[in-house]
């Protein structure tokens, strides 16, 4: 079972973290301030109540009339406070009523074992506490909102820098050697994003140097093989007729084709190839080329369209796709043209899973037959030529009986060439291609 993943931006993660920390600090400080203020007010109320009852106890000793809230031997006096007064000590007691108002008792002993007590509700203290709580709540909300705004600003800046770095890295991955992630990130502040950008640039430079070295070695080897292979072909033509001569000529021809294909792959890898554009009617062009390359294939033009492309490279792509269908697929082979889209389908076992997953690989045919029917560069060259045209080449399998699409269970392989709406520029740069579906 696939685990559920929640994808959020770093901006909102930082905002949530800052807001959560601000809320935690604000709540903690509010609780401390509330508790300290309440304790301070109750202590002040105790002292005030005790001073008042001590003063009024003199009225009781003198036999003078006492106020209404002052009583002698009040049975409602809390037990703890009553025992303390009976022992000859004065004291106070705080009692909470159901309304949440603090009731402060104060009692002092007088002569003849009597106890004078004073009982009052401190409504003003409760009002002050409510005002204080309201101020603390407003202050806490202000801190949380301010922290969230600060988190949005900080997270937004980091997120923008990372998005720029990701976009530049993607351009590097697509083969643009002039892009530098550090320049794309920009900014005055130096942080971990700059370290990441420099590391990506260093890795891209190292990979570019290695790929360039491999390309040069491959091109040099293939170029040096051209002369001896040509001599071998010339010498094979001078051999007397016979089966050995045919084998030598066949292998020499295969070697020559391999050398030419390797040289073409090296040129495509150098990113120096430029398309020579012409306006062609795609449907008519494909029909004529397929008829000459594979007469037994059927062509269906659903919608013709004038496209600006390189006819030589387009013919090379079609030839490689048809050759691949003939070698590894089964008849019938069908070519469909619909607008700027060209589909080549066979009815064989389908493309290998590795090709569908990773794309064409050099010298990998996906076939266990090592009799020399191919060296695995056809689709690689077709994909490289499509890049030069600013096009895209995709591969998929047609579902077989029962809906199976795996290798060997498919009802055919389909290669789709998506020609761009705008032709590549003279410098070789390509517009962004938006594919349907």
PDB file of N, CA and C in Angstrom, residues 87-168:
ATOM      1  N   UNK A  87      -7.254  30.212  68.372  1.00  0.00           N
ATOM      2  CA  UNK A  87      -5.943  29.992  69.009  1.00  0.00           C
ATOM      3  C   UNK A  87      -5.251  31.288  69.350  1.00  0.00           C
ATOM      4  N   UNK A  88      -5.928  32.420  69.102  1.00  0.00           N
ATOM      5  CA  UNK A  88      -5.369  33.718  69.466  1.00  0.00           C
ATOM      6  C   UNK A  88      -4.565  34.379  68.374  1.00  0.00           C
ATOM      7  N   UNK A  89      -4.700  33.907  67.116  1.00  0.00           N
ATOM      8  CA  UNK A  89      -3.947  34.526  66.029  1.00  0.00           C
ATOM      9  C   UNK A  89      -4.930  35.117  65.014  1.00  0.00           C
ATOM     10  N   UNK A  90      -4.478  36.155  64.386  1.00  0.00           N
ATOM     11  CA  UNK A  90      -5.287  36.751  63.326  1.00  0.00           C
ATOM     12  C   UNK A  90      -4.895  36.112  61.981  1.00  0.00           C
ATOM     13  N   UNK A  91      -5.806  36.142  61.030  1.00  0.00           N
ATOM     14  CA  UNK A  91      -5.506  35.529  59.747  1.00  0.00           C
ATOM     15  C   UNK A  91      -6.529  35.889  58.687  1.00  0.00           C
ATOM     16  N   UNK A  92      -6.233  35.413  57.471  1.00  0.00           N
ATOM     17  CA  UNK A  92      -7.102  35.666  56.322  1.00  0.00           C
ATOM     18  C   UNK A  92      -7.331  34.352  55.594  1.00  0.00           C
ATOM     19  N   UNK A  93      -8.360  34.365  54.759  1.00  0.00           N
ATOM     20  CA  UNK A  93      -8.704  33.161  53.999  1.00  0.00           C
ATOM     21  C   UNK A  93      -9.381  33.605  52.705  1.00  0.00           C
ATOM     22  N   UNK A  94      -8.956  33.007  51.580  1.00  0.00           N
ATOM     23  CA  UNK A  94      -9.523  33.333  50.275  1.00  0.00           C
ATOM     24  C   UNK A  94     -10.427  32.182  49.851  1.00  0.00           C
ATOM     25  N   UNK A  95     -11.636  32.538  49.473  1.00  0.00           N
ATOM     26  CA  UNK A  95     -12.618  31.539  49.066  1.00  0.00           C
ATOM     27  C   UNK A  95     -13.188  31.925  47.704  1.00  0.00           C
ATOM     28  N   UNK A  96     -13.233  30.943  46.774  1.00  0.00           N
ATOM     29  CA  UNK A  96     -13.790  31.180  45.441  1.00  0.00           C
ATOM     30  C   UNK A  96     -15.273  30.865  45.451  1.00  0.00           C
ATOM     31  N   UNK A  97     -16.081  31.783  44.875  1.00  0.00           N
ATOM     32  CA  UNK A  97     -17.511  31.506  44.767  1.00  0.00           C
ATOM     33  C   UNK A  97     -17.835  31.010  43.366  1.00  0.00           C
ATOM     34  N   UNK A  98     -19.035  30.493  43.134  1.00  0.00           N
ATOM     35  CA  UNK A  98     -19.364  29.945  41.799  1.00  0.00           C
ATOM     36  C   UNK A  98     -19.220  30.937  40.670  1.00  0.00           C
ATOM     37  N   UNK A  99     -19.319  32.239  40.931  1.00  0.00           N
ATOM     38  CA  UNK A  99     -19.202  33.243  39.887  1.00  0.00           C
ATOM     39  C   UNK A  99     -17.750  33.578  39.541  1.00  0.00           C
ATOM     40  N   UNK A 100     -16.817  32.984  40.271  1.00  0.00           N
ATOM     41  CA  UNK A 100     -15.409  33.229  39.977  1.00  0.00           C
ATOM     42  C   UNK A 100     -14.846  34.456  40.655  1.00  0.00           C
ATOM     43  N   UNK A 101     -15.647  35.103  41.550  1.00  0.00           N
ATOM     44  CA  UNK A 101     -15.156  36.287  42.255  1.00  0.00           C
ATOM     45  C   UNK A 101     -14.469  35.852  43.546  1.00  0.00           C
ATOM     46  N   UNK A 102     -13.277  36.340  43.843  1.00  0.00           N
ATOM     47  CA  UNK A 102     -12.608  35.951  45.092  1.00  0.00           C
ATOM     48  C   UNK A 102     -13.281  36.608  46.310  1.00  0.00           C
ATOM     49  N   UNK A 103     -13.552  35.801  47.329  1.00  0.00           N
ATOM     50  CA  UNK A 103     -14.101  36.297  48.596  1.00  0.00           C
ATOM     51  C   UNK A 103     -13.009  36.183  49.644  1.00  0.00           C
ATOM     52  N   UNK A 104     -12.673  37.282  50.248  1.00  0.00           N
ATOM     53  CA  UNK A 104     -11.576  37.340  51.213  1.00  0.00           C
ATOM     54  C   UNK A 104     -12.162  37.482  52.624  1.00  0.00           C
ATOM     55  N   UNK A 105     -11.795  36.559  53.460  1.00  0.00           N
ATOM     56  CA  UNK A 105     -12.180  36.591  54.873  1.00  0.00           C
ATOM     57  C   UNK A 105     -10.972  37.041  55.688  1.00  0.00           C
ATOM     58  N   UNK A 106     -11.289  37.793  56.740  1.00  0.00           N
ATOM     59  CA  UNK A 106     -10.261  38.188  57.707  1.00  0.00           C
ATOM     60  C   UNK A 106     -10.870  38.096  59.107  1.00  0.00           C
ATOM     61  N   UNK A 107     -10.132  37.579  60.043  1.00  0.00           N
ATOM     62  CA  UNK A 107     -10.655  37.395  61.408  1.00  0.00           C
ATOM     63  C   UNK A 107      -9.555  37.679  62.425  1.00  0.00           C
ATOM     64  N   UNK A 108      -9.957  38.304  63.548  1.00  0.00           N
ATOM     65  CA  UNK A 108      -9.029  38.576  64.659  1.00  0.00           C
ATOM     66  C   UNK A 108      -9.749  38.234  65.973  1.00  0.00           C
ATOM     67  N   UNK A 109      -9.021  37.697  66.916  1.00  0.00           N
ATOM     68  CA  UNK A 109      -9.645  37.398  68.212  1.00  0.00           C
ATOM     69  C   UNK A 109      -9.733  38.671  69.069  1.00  0.00           C
ATOM     70  N   UNK A 110     -10.785  38.764  69.859  1.00  0.00           N
ATOM     71  CA  UNK A 110     -10.945  39.866  70.832  1.00  0.00           C
ATOM     72  C   UNK A 110     -11.183  39.248  72.213  1.00  0.00           C
ATOM     73  N   UNK A 111     -11.428  40.056  73.200  1.00  0.00           N
ATOM     74  CA  UNK A 111     -11.627  39.554  74.573  1.00  0.00           C
ATOM     75  C   UNK A 111     -12.863  38.677  74.685  1.00  0.00           C
ATOM     76  N   UNK A 112     -12.882  37.931  75.762  1.00  0.00           N
ATOM     77  CA  UNK A 112     -14.006  37.035  76.072  1.00  0.00           C
ATOM     78  C   UNK A 112     -14.150  35.914  75.034  1.00  0.00           C
ATOM     79  N   UNK A 113     -13.055  35.542  74.304  1.00  0.00           N
ATOM     80  CA  UNK A 113     -13.089  34.445  73.358  1.00  0.00           C
ATOM     81  C   UNK A 113     -13.903  34.706  72.105  1.00  0.00           C
ATOM     82  N   UNK A 114     -14.196  35.968  71.847  1.00  0.00           N
ATOM     83  CA  UNK A 114     -14.972  36.283  70.656  1.00  0.00           C
ATOM     84  C   UNK A 114     -14.040  36.497  69.449  1.00  0.00           C
ATOM     85  N   UNK A 115     -14.654  36.300  68.260  1.00  0.00           N
ATOM     86  CA  UNK A 115     -13.901  36.459  67.004  1.00  0.00           C
ATOM     87  C   UNK A 115     -14.654  37.446  66.134  1.00  0.00           C
ATOM     88  N   UNK A 116     -13.940  38.493  65.717  1.00  0.00           N
ATOM     89  CA  UNK A 116     -14.507  39.482  64.806  1.00  0.00           C
ATOM     90  C   UNK A 116     -14.006  39.164  63.394  1.00  0.00           C
ATOM     91  N   UNK A 117     -14.947  39.029  62.463  1.00  0.00           N
ATOM     92  CA  UNK A 117     -14.593  38.649  61.089  1.00  0.00           C
ATOM     93  C   UNK A 117     -15.155  39.654  60.099  1.00  0.00           C
ATOM     94  N   UNK A 118     -14.445  39.777  58.988  1.00  0.00           N
ATOM     95  CA  UNK A 118     -14.851  40.676  57.896  1.00  0.00           C
ATOM     96  C   UNK A 118     -14.843  39.865  56.604  1.00  0.00           C
ATOM     97  N   UNK A 119     -15.910  39.948  55.818  1.00  0.00           N
ATOM     98  CA  UNK A 119     -16.084  39.153  54.605  1.00  0.00           C
ATOM     99  C   UNK A 119     -16.463  40.093  53.459  1.00  0.00           C
ATOM    100  N   UNK A 120     -15.661  40.077  52.360  1.00  0.00           N
ATOM    101  CA  UNK A 120     -15.922  40.987  51.240  1.00  0.00           C
ATOM    102  C   UNK A 120     -15.585  40.285  49.922  1.00  0.00           C
ATOM    103  N   UNK A 121     -16.281  40.667  48.888  1.00  0.00           N
ATOM    104  CA  UNK A 121     -15.978  40.233  47.531  1.00  0.00           C
ATOM    105  C   UNK A 121     -15.217  41.343  46.810  1.00  0.00           C
ATOM    106  N   UNK A 122     -14.086  41.019  46.245  1.00  0.00           N
ATOM    107  CA  UNK A 122     -13.257  42.013  45.572  1.00  0.00           C
ATOM    108  C   UNK A 122     -13.589  42.022  44.081  1.00  0.00           C
ATOM    109  N   UNK A 123     -14.667  42.700  43.762  1.00  0.00           N
ATOM    110  CA  UNK A 123     -15.109  42.775  42.371  1.00  0.00           C
ATOM    111  C   UNK A 123     -14.136  43.571  41.507  1.00  0.00           C
ATOM    112  N   UNK A 124     -13.529  44.605  42.096  1.00  0.00           N
ATOM    113  CA  UNK A 124     -12.587  45.418  41.322  1.00  0.00           C
ATOM    114  C   UNK A 124     -11.384  44.589  40.893  1.00  0.00           C
ATOM    115  N   UNK A 125     -10.942  43.712  41.769  1.00  0.00           N
ATOM    116  CA  UNK A 125      -9.816  42.840  41.403  1.00  0.00           C
ATOM    117  C   UNK A 125     -10.178  41.912  40.251  1.00  0.00           C
ATOM    118  N   UNK A 126     -11.413  41.384  40.300  1.00  0.00           N
ATOM    119  CA  UNK A 126     -11.854  40.516  39.217  1.00  0.00           C
ATOM    120  C   UNK A 126     -11.931  41.276  37.898  1.00  0.00           C
ATOM    121  N   UNK A 127     -12.396  42.514  37.951  1.00  0.00           N
ATOM    122  CA  UNK A 127     -12.475  43.324  36.735  1.00  0.00           C
ATOM    123  C   UNK A 127     -11.078  43.602  36.176  1.00  0.00           C
ATOM    124  N   UNK A 128     -10.157  43.903  37.097  1.00  0.00           N
ATOM    125  CA  UNK A 128      -8.781  44.149  36.657  1.00  0.00           C
ATOM    126  C   UNK A 128      -8.188  42.897  36.022  1.00  0.00           C
ATOM    127  N   UNK A 129      -8.485  41.732  36.615  1.00  0.00           N
ATOM    128  CA  UNK A 129      -7.963  40.491  36.043  1.00  0.00           C
ATOM    129  C   UNK A 129      -8.559  40.212  34.670  1.00  0.00           C
ATOM    130  N   UNK A 130      -9.843  40.501  34.503  1.00  0.00           N
ATOM    131  CA  UNK A 130     -10.453  40.306  33.187  1.00  0.00           C
ATOM    132  C   UNK A 130      -9.828  41.224  32.153  1.00  0.00           C
ATOM    133  N   UNK A 131      -9.604  42.478  32.510  1.00  0.00           N
ATOM    134  CA  UNK A 131      -8.936  43.410  31.590  1.00  0.00           C
ATOM    135  C   UNK A 131      -7.524  42.944  31.258  1.00  0.00           C
ATOM    136  N   UNK A 132      -6.830  42.439  32.295  1.00  0.00           N
ATOM    137  CA  UNK A 132      -5.476  41.943  32.071  1.00  0.00           C
ATOM    138  C   UNK A 132      -5.487  40.735  31.135  1.00  0.00           C
ATOM    139  N   UNK A 133      -6.414  39.794  31.349  1.00  0.00           N
ATOM    140  CA  UNK A 133      -6.508  38.622  30.485  1.00  0.00           C
ATOM    141  C   UNK A 133      -6.820  39.014  29.048  1.00  0.00           C
ATOM    142  N   UNK A 134      -7.710  40.003  28.887  1.00  0.00           N
ATOM    143  CA  UNK A 134      -8.045  40.456  27.537  1.00  0.00           C
ATOM    144  C   UNK A 134      -6.812  41.050  26.851  1.00  0.00           C
ATOM    145  N   UNK A 135      -6.056  41.844  27.621  1.00  0.00           N
ATOM    146  CA  UNK A 135      -4.840  42.433  27.056  1.00  0.00           C
ATOM    147  C   UNK A 135      -3.818  41.347  26.699  1.00  0.00           C
ATOM    148  N   UNK A 136      -3.722  40.312  27.556  1.00  0.00           N
ATOM    149  CA  UNK A 136      -2.776  39.229  27.263  1.00  0.00           C
ATOM    150  C   UNK A 136      -3.189  38.449  26.025  1.00  0.00           C
ATOM    151  N   UNK A 137      -4.495  38.206  25.855  1.00  0.00           N
ATOM    152  CA  UNK A 137      -4.967  37.492  24.668  1.00  0.00           C
ATOM    153  C   UNK A 137      -4.676  38.290  23.401  1.00  0.00           C
ATOM    154  N   UNK A 138      -4.967  39.598  23.448  1.00  0.00           N
ATOM    155  CA  UNK A 138      -4.701  40.446  22.285  1.00  0.00           C
ATOM    156  C   UNK A 138      -3.206  40.473  21.974  1.00  0.00           C
ATOM    157  N   UNK A 139      -2.400  40.587  23.033  1.00  0.00           N
ATOM    158  CA  UNK A 139      -0.955  40.592  22.822  1.00  0.00           C
ATOM    159  C   UNK A 139      -0.451  39.282  22.244  1.00  0.00           C
ATOM    160  N   UNK A 140      -1.012  38.164  22.727  1.00  0.00           N
ATOM    161  CA  UNK A 140      -0.592  36.855  22.213  1.00  0.00           C
ATOM    162  C   UNK A 140      -0.955  36.704  20.740  1.00  0.00           C
ATOM    163  N   UNK A 141      -2.185  37.111  20.373  1.00  0.00           N
ATOM    164  CA  UNK A 141      -2.589  37.037  18.971  1.00  0.00           C
ATOM    165  C   UNK A 141      -1.704  37.919  18.098  1.00  0.00           C
ATOM    166  N   UNK A 142      -1.351  39.095  18.612  1.00  0.00           N
ATOM    167  CA  UNK A 142      -0.467  39.991  17.853  1.00  0.00           C
ATOM    168  C   UNK A 142       0.884  39.339  17.618  1.00  0.00           C
ATOM    169  N   UNK A 143       1.411  38.680  18.678  1.00  0.00           N
ATOM    170  CA  UNK A 143       2.707  38.014  18.541  1.00  0.00           C
ATOM    171  C   UNK A 143       2.625  36.885  17.511  1.00  0.00           C
ATOM    172  N   UNK A 144       1.543  36.085  17.560  1.00  0.00           N
ATOM    173  CA  UNK A 144       1.404  34.969  16.627  1.00  0.00           C
ATOM    174  C   UNK A 144       1.270  35.475  15.189  1.00  0.00           C
ATOM    175  N   UNK A 145       0.426  36.509  14.986  1.00  0.00           N
ATOM    176  CA  UNK A 145       0.241  37.039  13.631  1.00  0.00           C
ATOM    177  C   UNK A 145       1.530  37.668  13.117  1.00  0.00           C
ATOM    178  N   UNK A 146       2.207  38.436  13.992  1.00  0.00           N
ATOM    179  CA  UNK A 146       3.479  39.027  13.581  1.00  0.00           C
ATOM    180  C   UNK A 146       4.522  37.972  13.267  1.00  0.00           C
ATOM    181  N   UNK A 147       4.584  36.909  14.094  1.00  0.00           N
ATOM    182  CA  UNK A 147       5.529  35.827  13.825  1.00  0.00           C
ATOM    183  C   UNK A 147       5.215  35.111  12.523  1.00  0.00           C
ATOM    184  N   UNK A 148       3.904  34.903  12.266  1.00  0.00           N
ATOM    185  CA  UNK A 148       3.519  34.251  11.014  1.00  0.00           C
ATOM    186  C   UNK A 148       3.902  35.109   9.803  1.00  0.00           C
ATOM    187  N   UNK A 149       3.691  36.415   9.904  1.00  0.00           N
ATOM    188  CA  UNK A 149       4.076  37.307   8.809  1.00  0.00           C
ATOM    189  C   UNK A 149       5.582  37.275   8.583  1.00  0.00           C
ATOM    190  N   UNK A 150       6.339  37.271   9.696  1.00  0.00           N
ATOM    191  CA  UNK A 150       7.793  37.186   9.568  1.00  0.00           C
ATOM    192  C   UNK A 150       8.202  35.854   8.947  1.00  0.00           C
ATOM    193  N   UNK A 151       7.514  34.771   9.347  1.00  0.00           N
ATOM    194  CA  UNK A 151       7.808  33.469   8.755  1.00  0.00           C
ATOM    195  C   UNK A 151       7.515  33.436   7.268  1.00  0.00           C
ATOM    196  N   UNK A 152       6.418  34.091   6.845  1.00  0.00           N
ATOM    197  CA  UNK A 152       6.090  34.144   5.422  1.00  0.00           C
ATOM    198  C   UNK A 152       7.188  34.873   4.647  1.00  0.00           C
ATOM    199  N   UNK A 153       7.680  35.985   5.212  1.00  0.00           N
ATOM    200  CA  UNK A 153       8.735  36.740   4.528  1.00  0.00           C
ATOM    201  C   UNK A 153      10.025  35.927   4.426  1.00  0.00           C
ATOM    202  N   UNK A 154      10.443  35.345   5.560  1.00  0.00           N
ATOM    203  CA  UNK A 154      11.693  34.578   5.551  1.00  0.00           C
ATOM    204  C   UNK A 154      11.550  33.326   4.697  1.00  0.00           C
ATOM    205  N   UNK A 155      10.448  32.578   4.924  1.00  0.00           N
ATOM    206  CA  UNK A 155      10.237  31.363   4.148  1.00  0.00           C
ATOM    207  C   UNK A 155      10.061  31.640   2.669  1.00  0.00           C
ATOM    208  N   UNK A 156       9.384  32.762   2.341  1.00  0.00           N
ATOM    209  CA  UNK A 156       9.200  33.113   0.935  1.00  0.00           C
ATOM    210  C   UNK A 156      10.526  33.389   0.243  1.00  0.00           C
ATOM    211  N   UNK A 157      11.433  34.078   0.943  1.00  0.00           N
ATOM    212  CA  UNK A 157      12.735  34.359   0.347  1.00  0.00           C
ATOM    213  C   UNK A 157      13.521  33.071   0.105  1.00  0.00           C
ATOM    214  N   UNK A 158      13.530  32.190   1.105  1.00  0.00           N
ATOM    215  CA  UNK A 158      14.238  30.921   0.949  1.00  0.00           C
ATOM    216  C   UNK A 158      13.590  30.085  -0.145  1.00  0.00           C
ATOM    217  N   UNK A 159      12.248  30.065  -0.163  1.00  0.00           N
ATOM    218  CA  UNK A 159      11.540  29.274  -1.169  1.00  0.00           C
ATOM    219  C   UNK A 159      11.832  29.781  -2.577  1.00  0.00           C
ATOM    220  N   UNK A 160      11.855  31.103  -2.756  1.00  0.00           N
ATOM    221  CA  UNK A 160      12.161  31.660  -4.076  1.00  0.00           C
ATOM    222  C   UNK A 160      13.566  31.279  -4.529  1.00  0.00           C
ATOM    223  N   UNK A 161      14.509  31.356  -3.621  1.00  0.00           N
ATOM    224  CA  UNK A 161      15.890  31.009  -3.980  1.00  0.00           C
ATOM    225  C   UNK A 161      15.997  29.527  -4.351  1.00  0.00           C
ATOM    226  N   UNK A 162      15.302  28.676  -3.601  1.00  0.00           N
ATOM    227  CA  UNK A 162      15.353  27.251  -3.908  1.00  0.00           C
ATOM    228  C   UNK A 162      14.664  26.944  -5.234  1.00  0.00           C
ATOM    229  N   UNK A 163      13.544  27.635  -5.511  1.00  0.00           N
ATOM    230  CA  UNK A 163      12.869  27.411  -6.794  1.00  0.00           C
ATOM    231  C   UNK A 163      13.744  27.847  -7.958  1.00  0.00           C
ATOM    232  N   UNK A 164      14.432  28.977  -7.801  1.00  0.00           N
ATOM    233  CA  UNK A 164      15.353  29.417  -8.848  1.00  0.00           C
ATOM    234  C   UNK A 164      16.473  28.396  -9.044  1.00  0.00           C
ATOM    235  N   UNK A 165      16.996  27.873  -7.925  1.00  0.00           N
ATOM    236  CA  UNK A 165      18.059  26.874  -8.018  1.00  0.00           C
ATOM    237  C   UNK A 165      17.547  25.613  -8.708  1.00  0.00           C
ATOM    238  N   UNK A 166      16.321  25.185  -8.370  1.00  0.00           N
ATOM    239  CA  UNK A 166      15.755  23.982  -8.991  1.00  0.00           C
ATOM    240  C   UNK A 166      15.533  24.194 -10.485  1.00  0.00           C
ATOM    241  N   UNK A 167      15.033  25.383 -10.873  1.00  0.00           N
ATOM    242  CA  UNK A 167      14.811  25.663 -12.290  1.00  0.00           C
ATOM    243  C   UNK A 167      16.128  25.672 -13.067  1.00  0.00           C
ATOM    244  N   UNK A 168      17.155  26.280 -12.463  1.00  0.00           N
ATOM    245  CA  UNK A 168      18.462  26.302 -13.137  1.00  0.00           C
ATOM    246  C   UNK A 168      19.052  24.905 -13.236  1.00  0.00           C
TER     247      UNK A 168
END
